Amino acid sequence: MSKNCIVCFSNGSTPLYSGILKCSSCGYVYADLEMSQSEFEALYAVGYFNGEEYSNYLSDQKNHEKNFRLRLRLFDKYIDPHKHESLLEIGCAYGFFLNLVKDKFKSVVGVDITNEGVLYAKNQLQLNAHKVDLLQWDFENYKFDVVCMWDVIEHLKSPDLYLKKISENMTSGGILSITTGDIDSAMAKFRGRRWRLIHPPTHAHYFSKSTLSKLLDRYGFDIVNIEYCGFHRSIDNIAYNIFVLRLQMPVIYRILKKLHITNLGVYLNLHDIMYVIAKKR
């Protein structure tokens, strides 16, 4: 990761929490870590979706689709079918979002570094998905009118380079949609180091409305809408994260499963997830 701030290029930072730094100039927050490409890709092997981050990503498909339908309510307001014909999703995972929007565009393409997810998207959902890091993908034959990154930008090794490449391959008037946590939200400040979204190395970047706006502006994007968005979660995934991953009390999780409580789902809006829609100048 660059020693200089990716938002303002300052080289001064101060510790915010253990292993988490904050730019002294603009307030951008990031994890203090260095990873090779192979180490980075290893984070998102099959275990990430089955036990390390999610209890079982694939079995929670209905809740993921509910979340994408929520995003589409706002997203659709900014899509002009005559101008926005091609869509790229960065971090497409198992392809659930692409599958929902494949009939809305002339072409939809997904990229991800998870092999299992991409294989599922290609083989089970018959989607145009590629197992590749965007920065290593030569897609000169593609020009995208719409790019989506749903809960992805915080995971990237170099978000600034991703935005640069997106901008270079998007026409004027193109739409970029991003969801990510807000480190300046009331919930993030209240929880501090225990905020659920602070968990490096998979989450390495913690933007605020201000720092994300500055970064987008540098690469030619104007924010046209920014708001907090809610999300659907299964009790299974919530309980797994709390009792297995965080508290290391798997017996409670197993009890909840036996009681079939984990089969239920909930909707939450903790006002700490930003939903940003930006337009290419």
PDB file of N, CA and C in Angstrom, residues 75 78-89 104-109 139 141-148 165-177 221 277-281:
ATOM      1  N   PHE A  75     -30.746   3.305  -7.895  1.00  0.00           N
ATOM      2  CA  PHE A  75     -29.884   3.133  -9.062  1.00  0.00           C
ATOM      3  C   PHE A  75     -30.653   3.373 -10.362  1.00  0.00           C
ATOM      4  N   TYR A  78     -31.173   6.852 -12.111  1.00  0.00           N
ATOM      5  CA  TYR A  78     -30.072   7.536 -12.784  1.00  0.00           C
ATOM      6  C   TYR A  78     -29.648   6.842 -14.080  1.00  0.00           C
ATOM      7  N   ILE A  79     -30.334   5.769 -14.417  1.00  0.00           N
ATOM      8  CA  ILE A  79     -29.989   5.016 -15.617  1.00  0.00           C
ATOM      9  C   ILE A  79     -30.872   5.429 -16.785  1.00  0.00           C
ATOM     10  N   ASP A  80     -30.234   5.873 -17.853  1.00  0.00           N
ATOM     11  CA  ASP A  80     -30.922   6.194 -19.100  1.00  0.00           C
ATOM     12  C   ASP A  80     -30.657   5.049 -20.068  1.00  0.00           C
ATOM     13  N   PRO A  81     -31.684   4.262 -20.405  1.00  0.00           N
ATOM     14  CA  PRO A  81     -31.459   3.089 -21.261  1.00  0.00           C
ATOM     15  C   PRO A  81     -30.894   3.416 -22.632  1.00  0.00           C
ATOM     16  N   HIS A  82     -31.027   4.677 -23.055  1.00  0.00           N
ATOM     17  CA  HIS A  82     -30.494   5.074 -24.357  1.00  0.00           C
ATOM     18  C   HIS A  82     -29.005   5.442 -24.283  1.00  0.00           C
ATOM     19  N   LYS A  83     -28.522   5.747 -23.082  1.00  0.00           N
ATOM     20  CA  LYS A  83     -27.123   6.141 -22.912  1.00  0.00           C
ATOM     21  C   LYS A  83     -26.311   5.089 -22.159  1.00  0.00           C
ATOM     22  N   HIS A  84     -26.966   4.403 -21.241  1.00  0.00           N
ATOM     23  CA  HIS A  84     -26.263   3.472 -20.367  1.00  0.00           C
ATOM     24  C   HIS A  84     -26.602   2.038 -20.777  1.00  0.00           C
ATOM     25  N   GLU A  85     -25.785   1.514 -21.678  1.00  0.00           N
ATOM     26  CA  GLU A  85     -26.090   0.214 -22.277  1.00  0.00           C
ATOM     27  C   GLU A  85     -25.194  -0.919 -21.783  1.00  0.00           C
ATOM     28  N   SER A  86     -24.036  -0.581 -21.228  1.00  0.00           N
ATOM     29  CA  SER A  86     -23.098  -1.623 -20.794  1.00  0.00           C
ATOM     30  C   SER A  86     -22.732  -1.415 -19.332  1.00  0.00           C
ATOM     31  N   LEU A  87     -22.718  -2.513 -18.592  1.00  0.00           N
ATOM     32  CA  LEU A  87     -22.464  -2.439 -17.145  1.00  0.00           C
ATOM     33  C   LEU A  87     -21.328  -3.381 -16.759  1.00  0.00           C
ATOM     34  N   LEU A  88     -20.463  -2.890 -15.884  1.00  0.00           N
ATOM     35  CA  LEU A  88     -19.399  -3.691 -15.288  1.00  0.00           C
ATOM     36  C   LEU A  88     -19.598  -3.713 -13.779  1.00  0.00           C
ATOM     37  N   GLU A  89     -19.599  -4.906 -13.197  1.00  0.00           N
ATOM     38  CA  GLU A  89     -19.606  -5.015 -11.743  1.00  0.00           C
ATOM     39  C   GLU A  89     -18.241  -5.511 -11.282  1.00  0.00           C
ATOM     40  N   LYS A 104     -31.543  -5.572 -18.249  1.00  0.00           N
ATOM     41  CA  LYS A 104     -31.687  -4.117 -18.260  1.00  0.00           C
ATOM     42  C   LYS A 104     -30.667  -3.452 -19.188  1.00  0.00           C
ATOM     43  N   PHE A 105     -29.618  -4.199 -19.557  1.00  0.00           N
ATOM     44  CA  PHE A 105     -28.526  -3.630 -20.349  1.00  0.00           C
ATOM     45  C   PHE A 105     -28.225  -4.529 -21.542  1.00  0.00           C
ATOM     46  N   LYS A 106     -27.597  -3.929 -22.544  1.00  0.00           N
ATOM     47  CA  LYS A 106     -27.197  -4.731 -23.703  1.00  0.00           C
ATOM     48  C   LYS A 106     -26.093  -5.702 -23.338  1.00  0.00           C
ATOM     49  N   SER A 107     -25.234  -5.299 -22.406  1.00  0.00           N
ATOM     50  CA  SER A 107     -24.176  -6.203 -21.953  1.00  0.00           C
ATOM     51  C   SER A 107     -23.887  -5.967 -20.482  1.00  0.00           C
ATOM     52  N   VAL A 108     -23.657  -7.054 -19.753  1.00  0.00           N
ATOM     53  CA  VAL A 108     -23.229  -6.970 -18.359  1.00  0.00           C
ATOM     54  C   VAL A 108     -22.010  -7.880 -18.199  1.00  0.00           C
ATOM     55  N   VAL A 109     -21.011  -7.376 -17.503  1.00  0.00           N
ATOM     56  CA  VAL A 109     -19.760  -8.095 -17.291  1.00  0.00           C
ATOM     57  C   VAL A 109     -19.400  -7.998 -15.820  1.00  0.00           C
ATOM     58  N   PHE A 139      -8.915  -4.655 -20.906  1.00  0.00           N
ATOM     59  CA  PHE A 139     -10.258  -4.684 -21.502  1.00  0.00           C
ATOM     60  C   PHE A 139     -10.451  -3.510 -22.462  1.00  0.00           C
ATOM     61  N   ASN A 141     -11.217  -3.568 -25.398  1.00  0.00           N
ATOM     62  CA  ASN A 141     -12.365  -3.761 -26.280  1.00  0.00           C
ATOM     63  C   ASN A 141     -13.679  -3.421 -25.594  1.00  0.00           C
ATOM     64  N   TYR A 142     -13.622  -3.191 -24.285  1.00  0.00           N
ATOM     65  CA  TYR A 142     -14.818  -2.856 -23.534  1.00  0.00           C
ATOM     66  C   TYR A 142     -14.822  -1.368 -23.190  1.00  0.00           C
ATOM     67  N   LYS A 143     -15.972  -0.749 -23.317  1.00  0.00           N
ATOM     68  CA  LYS A 143     -16.199   0.592 -22.795  1.00  0.00           C
ATOM     69  C   LYS A 143     -17.483   0.511 -21.984  1.00  0.00           C
ATOM     70  N   PHE A 144     -17.425   0.929 -20.737  1.00  0.00           N
ATOM     71  CA  PHE A 144     -18.564   0.751 -19.851  1.00  0.00           C
ATOM     72  C   PHE A 144     -19.252   2.079 -19.569  1.00  0.00           C
ATOM     73  N   ASP A 145     -20.579   2.024 -19.592  1.00  0.00           N
ATOM     74  CA  ASP A 145     -21.384   3.199 -19.276  1.00  0.00           C
ATOM     75  C   ASP A 145     -21.747   3.232 -17.789  1.00  0.00           C
ATOM     76  N   VAL A 146     -21.735   2.058 -17.156  1.00  0.00           N
ATOM     77  CA  VAL A 146     -22.112   1.939 -15.747  1.00  0.00           C
ATOM     78  C   VAL A 146     -21.130   0.989 -15.069  1.00  0.00           C
ATOM     79  N   VAL A 147     -20.645   1.387 -13.915  1.00  0.00           N
ATOM     80  CA  VAL A 147     -19.779   0.522 -13.111  1.00  0.00           C
ATOM     81  C   VAL A 147     -20.314   0.492 -11.689  1.00  0.00           C
ATOM     82  N   CYS A 148     -20.400  -0.706 -11.112  1.00  0.00           N
ATOM     83  CA  CYS A 148     -20.905  -0.874  -9.747  1.00  0.00           C
ATOM     84  C   CYS A 148     -19.853  -1.551  -8.877  1.00  0.00           C
ATOM     85  N   LYS A 165      -8.614   3.688 -13.521  1.00  0.00           N
ATOM     86  CA  LYS A 165      -8.865   2.815 -14.666  1.00  0.00           C
ATOM     87  C   LYS A 165     -10.329   2.855 -15.080  1.00  0.00           C
ATOM     88  N   ILE A 166     -11.232   2.904 -14.128  1.00  0.00           N
ATOM     89  CA  ILE A 166     -12.653   3.027 -14.450  1.00  0.00           C
ATOM     90  C   ILE A 166     -12.897   4.302 -15.237  1.00  0.00           C
ATOM     91  N   SER A 167     -12.334   5.414 -14.750  1.00  0.00           N
ATOM     92  CA  SER A 167     -12.538   6.704 -15.395  1.00  0.00           C
ATOM     93  C   SER A 167     -12.016   6.702 -16.825  1.00  0.00           C
ATOM     94  N   GLU A 168     -10.873   6.064 -17.032  1.00  0.00           N
ATOM     95  CA  GLU A 168     -10.264   6.035 -18.357  1.00  0.00           C
ATOM     96  C   GLU A 168     -11.062   5.193 -19.345  1.00  0.00           C
ATOM     97  N   ASN A 169     -11.910   4.338 -18.833  1.00  0.00           N
ATOM     98  CA  ASN A 169     -12.682   3.443 -19.705  1.00  0.00           C
ATOM     99  C   ASN A 169     -14.186   3.678 -19.588  1.00  0.00           C
ATOM    100  N   MET A 170     -14.541   4.911 -19.229  1.00  0.00           N
ATOM    101  CA  MET A 170     -15.951   5.273 -19.129  1.00  0.00           C
ATOM    102  C   MET A 170     -16.184   6.577 -19.883  1.00  0.00           C
ATOM    103  N   THR A 171     -17.273   6.619 -20.621  1.00  0.00           N
ATOM    104  CA  THR A 171     -17.601   7.820 -21.387  1.00  0.00           C
ATOM    105  C   THR A 171     -18.228   8.868 -20.484  1.00  0.00           C
ATOM    106  N   SER A 172     -18.209  10.104 -20.944  1.00  0.00           N
ATOM    107  CA  SER A 172     -18.843  11.203 -20.209  1.00  0.00           C
ATOM    108  C   SER A 172     -20.318  10.893 -19.973  1.00  0.00           C
ATOM    109  N   GLY A 173     -20.771  11.137 -18.758  1.00  0.00           N
ATOM    110  CA  GLY A 173     -22.156  10.843 -18.410  1.00  0.00           C
ATOM    111  C   GLY A 173     -22.355   9.454 -17.851  1.00  0.00           C
ATOM    112  N   GLY A 174     -21.273   8.664 -17.770  1.00  0.00           N
ATOM    113  CA  GLY A 174     -21.371   7.330 -17.196  1.00  0.00           C
ATOM    114  C   GLY A 174     -21.671   7.379 -15.711  1.00  0.00           C
ATOM    115  N   ILE A 175     -22.203   6.294 -15.188  1.00  0.00           N
ATOM    116  CA  ILE A 175     -22.634   6.215 -13.792  1.00  0.00           C
ATOM    117  C   ILE A 175     -21.751   5.237 -13.016  1.00  0.00           C
ATOM    118  N   LEU A 176     -21.300   5.683 -11.851  1.00  0.00           N
ATOM    119  CA  LEU A 176     -20.541   4.838 -10.934  1.00  0.00           C
ATOM    120  C   LEU A 176     -21.305   4.740  -9.624  1.00  0.00           C
ATOM    121  N   SER A 177     -21.592   3.508  -9.191  1.00  0.00           N
ATOM    122  CA  SER A 177     -22.328   3.284  -7.942  1.00  0.00           C
ATOM    123  C   SER A 177     -21.432   2.548  -6.953  1.00  0.00           C
ATOM    124  N   PHE A 221     -15.234  12.374 -11.357  1.00  0.00           N
ATOM    125  CA  PHE A 221     -16.597  12.001 -10.992  1.00  0.00           C
ATOM    126  C   PHE A 221     -17.214  13.038 -10.064  1.00  0.00           C
ATOM    127  N   ILE A 277     -23.802   7.558  -5.661  1.00  0.00           N
ATOM    128  CA  ILE A 277     -23.947   7.516  -7.109  1.00  0.00           C
ATOM    129  C   ILE A 277     -23.238   8.742  -7.670  1.00  0.00           C
ATOM    130  N   ALA A 278     -22.293   8.486  -8.567  1.00  0.00           N
ATOM    131  CA  ALA A 278     -21.510   9.563  -9.157  1.00  0.00           C
ATOM    132  C   ALA A 278     -21.589   9.494 -10.680  1.00  0.00           C
ATOM    133  N   LYS A 279     -21.414  10.663 -11.293  1.00  0.00           N
ATOM    134  CA  LYS A 279     -21.469  10.740 -12.751  1.00  0.00           C
ATOM    135  C   LYS A 279     -20.126  11.209 -13.294  1.00  0.00           C
ATOM    136  N   LYS A 280     -19.699  10.576 -14.379  1.00  0.00           N
ATOM    137  CA  LYS A 280     -18.436  10.947 -15.014  1.00  0.00           C
ATOM    138  C   LYS A 280     -18.606  12.262 -15.768  1.00  0.00           C
ATOM    139  N   ARG A 281     -17.695  13.190 -15.495  1.00  0.00           N
ATOM    140  CA  ARG A 281     -17.749  14.480 -16.173  1.00  0.00           C
ATOM    141  C   ARG A 281     -17.399  14.339 -17.656  1.00  0.00           C
TER     142      ARG A 281
END
